[in-house]
mmCIF file of C-alpha atoms in Angstrom:
data_model
loop_
_atom_site.group_PDB
_atom_site.id
_atom_site.type_symbol
_atom_site.label_atom_id
_atom_site.label_comp_id
_atom_site.label_asym_id
_atom_site.label_seq_id
_atom_site.Cartn_x
_atom_site.Cartn_y
_atom_site.Cartn_z
ATOM 1 C CA MET A 1 110.643 123.822 131.443
ATOM 2 C CA SER A 2 110.744 128.408 130.916
ATOM 3 C CA ASP A 3 108.567 130.675 129.195
ATOM 4 C CA GLY A 4 106.146 129.465 127.000
ATOM 5 C CA THR A 5 103.486 127.077 126.415
ATOM 6 C CA PRO A 6 103.807 123.503 126.693
ATOM 7 C CA ALA A 7 103.154 123.179 122.769
ATOM 8 C CA ASP A 8 105.562 125.801 121.678
ATOM 9 C CA LEU A 9 108.287 124.531 123.354
ATOM 10 C CA PHE A 10 107.868 121.207 122.178
ATOM 11 C CA PHE A 11 107.775 122.984 118.344
ATOM 12 C CA ASP A 12 110.560 124.519 119.413
ATOM 13 C CA ALA A 13 112.829 121.196 120.206
ATOM 14 C CA ALA A 14 111.046 119.244 117.380
ATOM 15 C CA ILE A 15 112.496 122.281 114.672
ATOM 16 C CA GLY A 16 115.935 122.525 116.778
ATOM 17 C CA LEU A 17 116.425 118.985 116.501
ATOM 18 C CA LEU A 18 115.571 118.711 112.665
ATOM 19 C CA GLN A 19 117.732 121.809 111.926
ATOM 20 C CA ARG A 20 120.011 119.447 113.927
ATOM 21 C CA VAL A 21 120.182 117.011 111.627
ATOM 22 C CA ARG A 22 119.755 118.833 108.245
ATOM 23 C CA ASP A 23 123.534 120.418 109.112
ATOM 24 C CA GLU A 24 124.418 117.252 110.063
ATOM 25 C CA GLU A 25 123.700 114.635 109.311
ATOM 26 C CA ALA A 26 123.832 116.052 105.406
ATOM 27 C CA GLU A 27 126.840 114.347 104.120
ATOM 28 C CA ALA A 28 125.462 110.838 105.221
ATOM 29 C CA ILE A 29 121.571 112.003 104.093
ATOM 30 C CA ALA A 30 123.613 112.583 100.206
ATOM 31 C CA THR A 31 124.915 108.522 100.612
ATOM 32 C CA ALA A 32 122.039 106.957 101.595
ATOM 33 C CA GLY A 33 120.124 109.114 98.608
ATOM 34 C CA THR A 34 123.291 107.565 95.780
ATOM 35 C CA LEU A 35 122.638 104.055 97.107
ATOM 36 C CA LEU A 36 119.603 103.800 96.297
ATOM 37 C CA ALA A 37 119.074 105.143 93.880
ATOM 38 C CA ASP A 38 122.501 103.119 92.296
ATOM 39 C CA THR A 39 120.279 100.420 93.903
ATOM 40 C CA VAL A 40 117.278 100.506 91.805
ATOM 41 C CA THR A 41 119.135 101.342 89.070
ATOM 42 C CA ALA A 42 120.494 98.290 89.278
ATOM 43 C CA GLY A 43 118.009 96.914 89.216
ATOM 44 C CA GLY A 44 117.388 95.762 93.064
ATOM 45 C CA ARG A 45 114.473 96.278 95.259
ATOM 46 C CA LEU A 46 114.030 98.615 98.272
ATOM 47 C CA PHE A 47 112.448 97.187 101.159
ATOM 48 C CA ALA A 48 111.991 98.916 105.208
ATOM 49 C CA PHE A 49 111.397 97.777 108.638
ATOM 50 C CA GLY A 50 111.327 98.953 112.253
ATOM 51 C CA ALA A 51 109.225 97.645 115.331
ATOM 52 C CA GLY A 52 107.524 99.030 117.077
ATOM 53 C CA HIS A 53 106.929 103.641 116.683
ATOM 54 C CA SER A 54 109.659 102.361 114.804
ATOM 55 C CA SER A 55 107.084 101.515 112.146
ATOM 56 C CA LEU A 56 105.874 104.221 111.796
ATOM 57 C CA ALA A 57 108.765 106.007 109.911
ATOM 58 C CA ALA A 58 109.115 102.754 108.421
ATOM 59 C CA GLN A 59 105.335 102.526 106.925
ATOM 60 C CA ASP A 60 105.541 106.977 106.492
ATOM 61 C CA VAL A 61 107.882 105.545 102.811
ATOM 62 C CA VAL A 62 106.326 102.355 100.819
ATOM 63 C CA TYR A 63 102.978 103.332 98.757
ATOM 64 C CA ARG A 64 103.006 106.622 99.694
ATOM 65 C CA ALA A 65 100.890 109.547 97.535
ATOM 66 C CA GLY A 66 104.563 110.983 95.937
ATOM 67 C CA GLY A 67 106.900 108.633 97.694
ATOM 68 C CA LEU A 68 109.037 105.487 95.832
ATOM 69 C CA ALA A 69 106.984 103.008 93.808
ATOM 70 C CA LEU A 70 109.873 100.593 94.959
ATOM 71 C CA MET A 71 109.759 100.769 98.724
ATOM 72 C CA ASN A 72 108.175 97.636 100.058
ATOM 73 C CA LEU A 73 108.190 97.178 104.387
ATOM 74 C CA LEU A 74 110.119 94.264 105.563
ATOM 75 C CA ALA A 75 106.658 93.294 107.959
ATOM 76 C CA VAL A 76 107.302 90.903 111.167
ATOM 77 C CA PRO A 77 103.521 89.970 112.726
ATOM 78 C CA GLY A 78 103.293 91.976 115.936
ATOM 79 C CA LEU A 79 106.129 94.053 115.442
ATOM 80 C CA VAL A 80 104.890 96.869 113.295
ATOM 81 C CA GLY A 81 103.169 99.274 115.132
ATOM 82 C CA VAL A 82 101.226 98.539 117.707
ATOM 83 C CA ASP A 83 98.341 96.353 116.776
ATOM 84 C CA VAL A 84 99.269 93.692 118.941
ATOM 85 C CA MET A 85 97.801 93.102 121.858
ATOM 86 C CA PRO A 86 98.696 93.433 124.763
ATOM 87 C CA ALA A 87 101.005 96.201 123.040
ATOM 88 C CA THR A 88 103.896 94.702 125.433
ATOM 89 C CA LEU A 89 103.784 92.170 123.534
ATOM 90 C CA GLY A 90 105.884 94.150 121.302
ATOM 91 C CA SER A 91 108.966 95.167 122.705
ATOM 92 C CA ARG A 92 108.917 91.708 123.819
ATOM 93 C CA LEU A 93 109.248 90.260 120.948
ATOM 94 C CA GLU A 94 111.748 92.820 119.180
ATOM 95 C CA ARG A 95 114.753 91.526 121.740
ATOM 96 C CA VAL A 96 113.692 87.911 120.804
ATOM 97 C CA ASP A 97 117.045 85.885 119.609
ATOM 98 C CA GLY A 98 116.262 84.158 115.161
ATOM 99 C CA LEU A 99 113.125 86.005 114.850
ATOM 100 C CA ALA A 100 114.990 88.467 112.619
ATOM 101 C CA THR A 101 117.031 85.652 110.599
ATOM 102 C CA ALA A 102 113.562 83.883 110.527
ATOM 103 C CA VAL A 103 112.210 86.437 108.683
ATOM 104 C CA LEU A 104 114.608 87.662 106.189
ATOM 105 C CA ASP A 105 115.196 83.884 105.545
ATOM 106 C CA THR A 106 111.326 83.600 103.649
ATOM 107 C CA SER A 107 111.246 87.667 103.137
ATOM 108 C CA PRO A 108 112.002 88.523 99.599
ATOM 109 C CA LEU A 109 115.215 90.236 100.644
ATOM 110 C CA ARG A 110 118.217 89.377 97.470
ATOM 111 C CA THR A 111 121.899 90.357 96.990
ATOM 112 C CA GLY A 112 122.187 93.869 94.929
ATOM 113 C CA ASP A 113 118.615 94.880 97.301
ATOM 114 C CA ALA A 114 118.805 97.048 100.029
ATOM 115 C CA LEU A 115 116.640 97.487 103.383
ATOM 116 C CA VAL A 116 116.266 99.986 105.793
ATOM 117 C CA ILE A 117 116.105 99.795 109.345
ATOM 118 C CA ILE A 118 115.018 102.093 111.971
ATOM 119 C CA SER A 119 115.435 101.678 116.364
ATOM 120 C CA LEU A 120 115.426 104.279 117.820
ATOM 121 C CA SER A 121 117.548 102.532 120.551
ATOM 122 C CA GLY A 122 119.401 100.243 118.278
ATOM 123 C CA ARG A 123 120.197 97.651 121.004
ATOM 124 C CA ASN A 124 117.571 95.090 120.769
ATOM 125 C CA ALA A 125 118.458 92.306 118.789
ATOM 126 C CA MET A 126 115.772 92.390 116.041
ATOM 127 C CA PRO A 127 117.514 95.546 113.939
ATOM 128 C CA VAL A 128 120.652 94.246 114.961
ATOM 129 C CA GLU A 129 120.112 90.378 113.166
ATOM 130 C CA MET A 130 118.274 91.821 110.984
ATOM 131 C CA ALA A 131 121.815 94.028 109.905
ATOM 132 C CA ILE A 132 123.388 91.941 110.417
ATOM 133 C CA GLY A 133 121.497 89.072 108.253
ATOM 134 C CA ALA A 134 120.967 91.240 105.063
ATOM 135 C CA ARG A 135 124.383 92.057 104.615
ATOM 136 C CA ASP A 136 124.647 88.885 104.873
ATOM 137 C CA ARG A 137 122.190 88.326 102.162
ATOM 138 C CA GLY A 138 124.355 90.381 99.526
ATOM 139 C CA ALA A 139 122.138 92.855 100.826
ATOM 140 C CA LYS A 140 123.207 96.826 101.976
ATOM 141 C CA VAL A 141 121.945 98.515 105.165
ATOM 142 C CA ILE A 142 120.512 101.858 106.281
ATOM 143 C CA GLY A 143 120.060 102.179 109.336
ATOM 144 C CA VAL A 144 118.383 104.702 110.752
ATOM 145 C CA THR A 145 119.357 104.988 114.718
ATOM 146 C CA SER A 146 120.284 107.116 117.904
ATOM 147 C CA VAL A 147 123.623 106.845 118.560
ATOM 148 C CA ALA A 148 123.433 108.482 121.482
ATOM 149 C CA TYR A 149 121.864 104.436 122.743
ATOM 150 C CA ALA A 150 125.395 103.611 121.479
ATOM 151 C CA THR A 151 127.249 105.131 124.449
ATOM 152 C CA GLN A 152 124.259 105.191 126.691
ATOM 153 C CA THR A 153 122.471 102.209 127.074
ATOM 154 C CA SER A 154 123.823 98.760 126.993
ATOM 155 C CA SER A 155 123.210 95.805 123.695
ATOM 156 C CA ARG A 156 120.837 93.706 124.166
ATOM 157 C CA HIS A 157 122.265 91.503 121.065
ATOM 158 C CA SER A 158 124.517 88.630 122.435
ATOM 159 C CA SER A 159 127.460 89.900 120.094
ATOM 160 C CA GLY A 160 127.589 93.645 122.733
ATOM 161 C CA THR A 161 126.747 95.673 118.994
ATOM 162 C CA TYR A 162 124.550 97.787 117.648
ATOM 163 C CA LEU A 163 122.762 98.177 114.912
ATOM 164 C CA LYS A 164 124.724 101.848 113.917
ATOM 165 C CA ASP A 165 127.907 98.960 113.859
ATOM 166 C CA HIS A 166 126.401 96.371 111.392
ATOM 167 C CA CYS A 167 125.874 98.787 108.774
ATOM 168 C CA ASP A 168 126.709 100.398 105.052
ATOM 169 C CA VAL A 169 125.098 104.446 106.020
ATOM 170 C CA VAL A 170 124.035 105.542 109.324
ATOM 171 C CA LEU A 171 121.809 108.509 109.829
ATOM 172 C CA ASP A 172 122.117 109.603 113.282
ATOM 173 C CA SER A 173 118.364 110.682 113.800
ATOM 174 C CA LYS A 174 120.458 112.870 117.964
ATOM 175 C CA ILE A 175 116.773 112.057 120.015
ATOM 176 C CA ALA A 176 118.051 112.045 122.500
ATOM 177 C CA VAL A 177 117.867 108.381 124.834
ATOM 178 C CA GLY A 178 114.245 108.192 126.279
ATOM 179 C CA ASP A 179 112.667 110.632 123.697
ATOM 180 C CA ALA A 180 111.051 112.729 125.795
ATOM 181 C CA GLU A 181 111.864 116.985 124.580
ATOM 182 C CA LEU A 182 110.309 117.847 128.078
ATOM 183 C CA THR A 183 110.006 117.909 131.470
ATOM 184 C CA LEU A 184 107.725 119.870 133.990
ATOM 185 C CA ASP A 185 107.369 120.377 137.736
ATOM 186 C CA THR A 186 104.374 119.243 137.814
ATOM 187 C CA ILE A 187 104.823 116.891 135.654
ATOM 188 C CA PRO A 188 107.177 113.666 137.527
ATOM 189 C CA ALA A 189 108.344 112.372 134.141
ATOM 190 C CA PRO A 190 109.781 113.191 131.166
ATOM 191 C CA PHE A 191 106.832 113.320 127.600
ATOM 192 C CA ALA A 192 106.592 115.030 124.593
ATOM 193 C CA PRO A 193 108.854 112.664 121.867
ATOM 194 C CA ALA A 194 110.394 114.409 118.800
ATOM 195 C CA SER A 195 111.435 110.397 117.322
ATOM 196 C CA THR A 196 108.229 110.078 114.545
ATOM 197 C CA VAL A 197 108.912 113.993 113.626
ATOM 198 C CA VAL A 198 112.709 113.845 112.788
ATOM 199 C CA THR A 199 112.605 109.856 111.632
ATOM 200 C CA SER A 200 110.360 110.441 108.937
ATOM 201 C CA ALA A 201 111.629 113.823 107.771
ATOM 202 C CA LEU A 202 115.185 112.268 107.598
ATOM 203 C CA LEU A 203 113.346 109.146 105.362
ATOM 204 C CA GLN A 204 111.598 111.218 103.300
ATOM 205 C CA ALA A 205 114.623 113.549 102.459
ATOM 206 C CA VAL A 206 116.569 110.671 101.673
ATOM 207 C CA LEU A 207 113.957 109.635 99.141
ATOM 208 C CA ALA A 208 114.125 113.204 97.818
ATOM 209 C CA THR A 209 117.289 112.833 96.715
ATOM 210 C CA THR A 210 117.457 109.699 95.428
ATOM 211 C CA ALA A 211 114.343 110.323 92.945
ATOM 212 C CA ALA A 212 116.331 113.869 91.985
ATOM 213 C CA THR A 213 119.512 111.145 91.574
ATOM 214 C CA LEU A 214 117.992 109.428 89.435
ATOM 215 C CA ALA A 215 116.296 111.903 86.981
ATOM 216 C CA ASP A 216 119.874 114.466 87.031
ATOM 217 C CA ARG A 217 120.873 110.199 85.479
ATOM 218 C CA GLY A 218 118.283 110.374 82.265
ATOM 219 C CA THR A 219 116.069 107.711 85.103
ATOM 220 C CA GLU A 220 112.538 108.390 85.733
ATOM 221 C CA PRO A 221 112.072 108.007 89.167
ATOM 222 C CA PRO A 222 109.310 104.904 90.125
ATOM 223 C CA LEU A 223 106.809 108.018 92.092
ATOM 224 C CA LEU A 224 103.080 107.343 92.678
ATOM 225 C CA ARG A 225 100.780 110.165 93.043
ATOM 226 C CA SER A 226 97.660 110.446 94.944
ATOM 227 C CA GLY A 227 94.310 108.222 94.113
ATOM 228 C CA ASN A 228 92.596 111.498 95.216
ATOM 229 C CA VAL A 229 94.134 113.519 92.530
ATOM 230 C CA ASP A 230 92.426 112.996 88.451
ATOM 231 C CA GLY A 231 94.239 110.334 86.848
ATOM 232 C CA GLY A 232 96.427 109.883 90.087
ATOM 233 C CA HIS A 233 95.315 105.696 90.140
ATOM 234 C CA GLU A 234 95.707 104.950 86.148
ATOM 235 C CA TRP A 235 99.714 106.814 86.695
ATOM 236 C CA ASN A 236 99.733 104.572 89.252
ATOM 237 C CA ALA A 237 98.483 101.309 87.513
ATOM 238 C CA ARG A 238 101.384 102.632 85.129
ATOM 239 C CA VAL A 239 104.012 102.339 87.414
ATOM 240 C CA PHE A 240 102.776 98.970 89.328
ATOM 241 C CA GLU A 241 102.830 97.173 85.594
ATOM 242 C CA GLU A 242 106.600 98.435 84.918
ATOM 243 C CA TYR A 243 108.058 97.744 87.795
ATOM 244 C CA ARG A 244 105.982 94.582 88.946
ATOM 245 C CA ASP A 245 108.498 92.332 90.117
ATOM 246 C CA ARG A 246 110.065 94.608 91.775
ATOM 247 C CA ILE A 247 106.322 95.710 94.050
ATOM 248 C CA PHE A 248 105.532 93.555 96.724
ATOM 249 C CA TYR A 249 101.935 94.621 99.052
ATOM 250 C CA GLN A 250 100.674 94.851 95.359
ATOM 251 C CA HIS A 251 100.934 90.663 95.263
#
């Protein structure tokens, strides 16, 4: 590392990545936002999935003040966050063939829906199988991943492919392989991951596009308001009732 505190350098790195995705992924963000708006307009449902720390960005867009009420979490037991014990079990489960198929077979995902799959590496069996299975079921898939992994690592799926190979739209987070932005002579390993910051920002940019696109078409976006502002609960109750057939976290 050069001049600046570690905190300054991390902020610089994160801001640099955000600027890159803003500039380089603008077209993909617009396409993804429009795809989700098309899905909503056609009566489809929206889902998000991520394993391990990638699940943080998925959870960030579900039941979120200022977010789309229609975004549902496609949860896989043992893979949503790091609450499973031991935490390393989640990493092992993401590599199990057949698990994604079992999840899809028992999920509400159907033809006409859209699924956002978040996987930094995109190399494990779970996200690849999830994307293949979702498209086989007639759903559209938006993948959020670091495309660099496909050229610098080997796939762990039997097909030898990556998440990016099975998506209708790919959002490249630009995160370097290893997900650590800083190095220091006195520390033997790179540190300070930025994938959560960048991935969450990418998804919020997509959903902002979706909301604006729906409004441009004359449809009020089904947005949630904070329960900590006056009238928020009443607002949300109206949205939940109007879209109860497409909101699964209320059931």
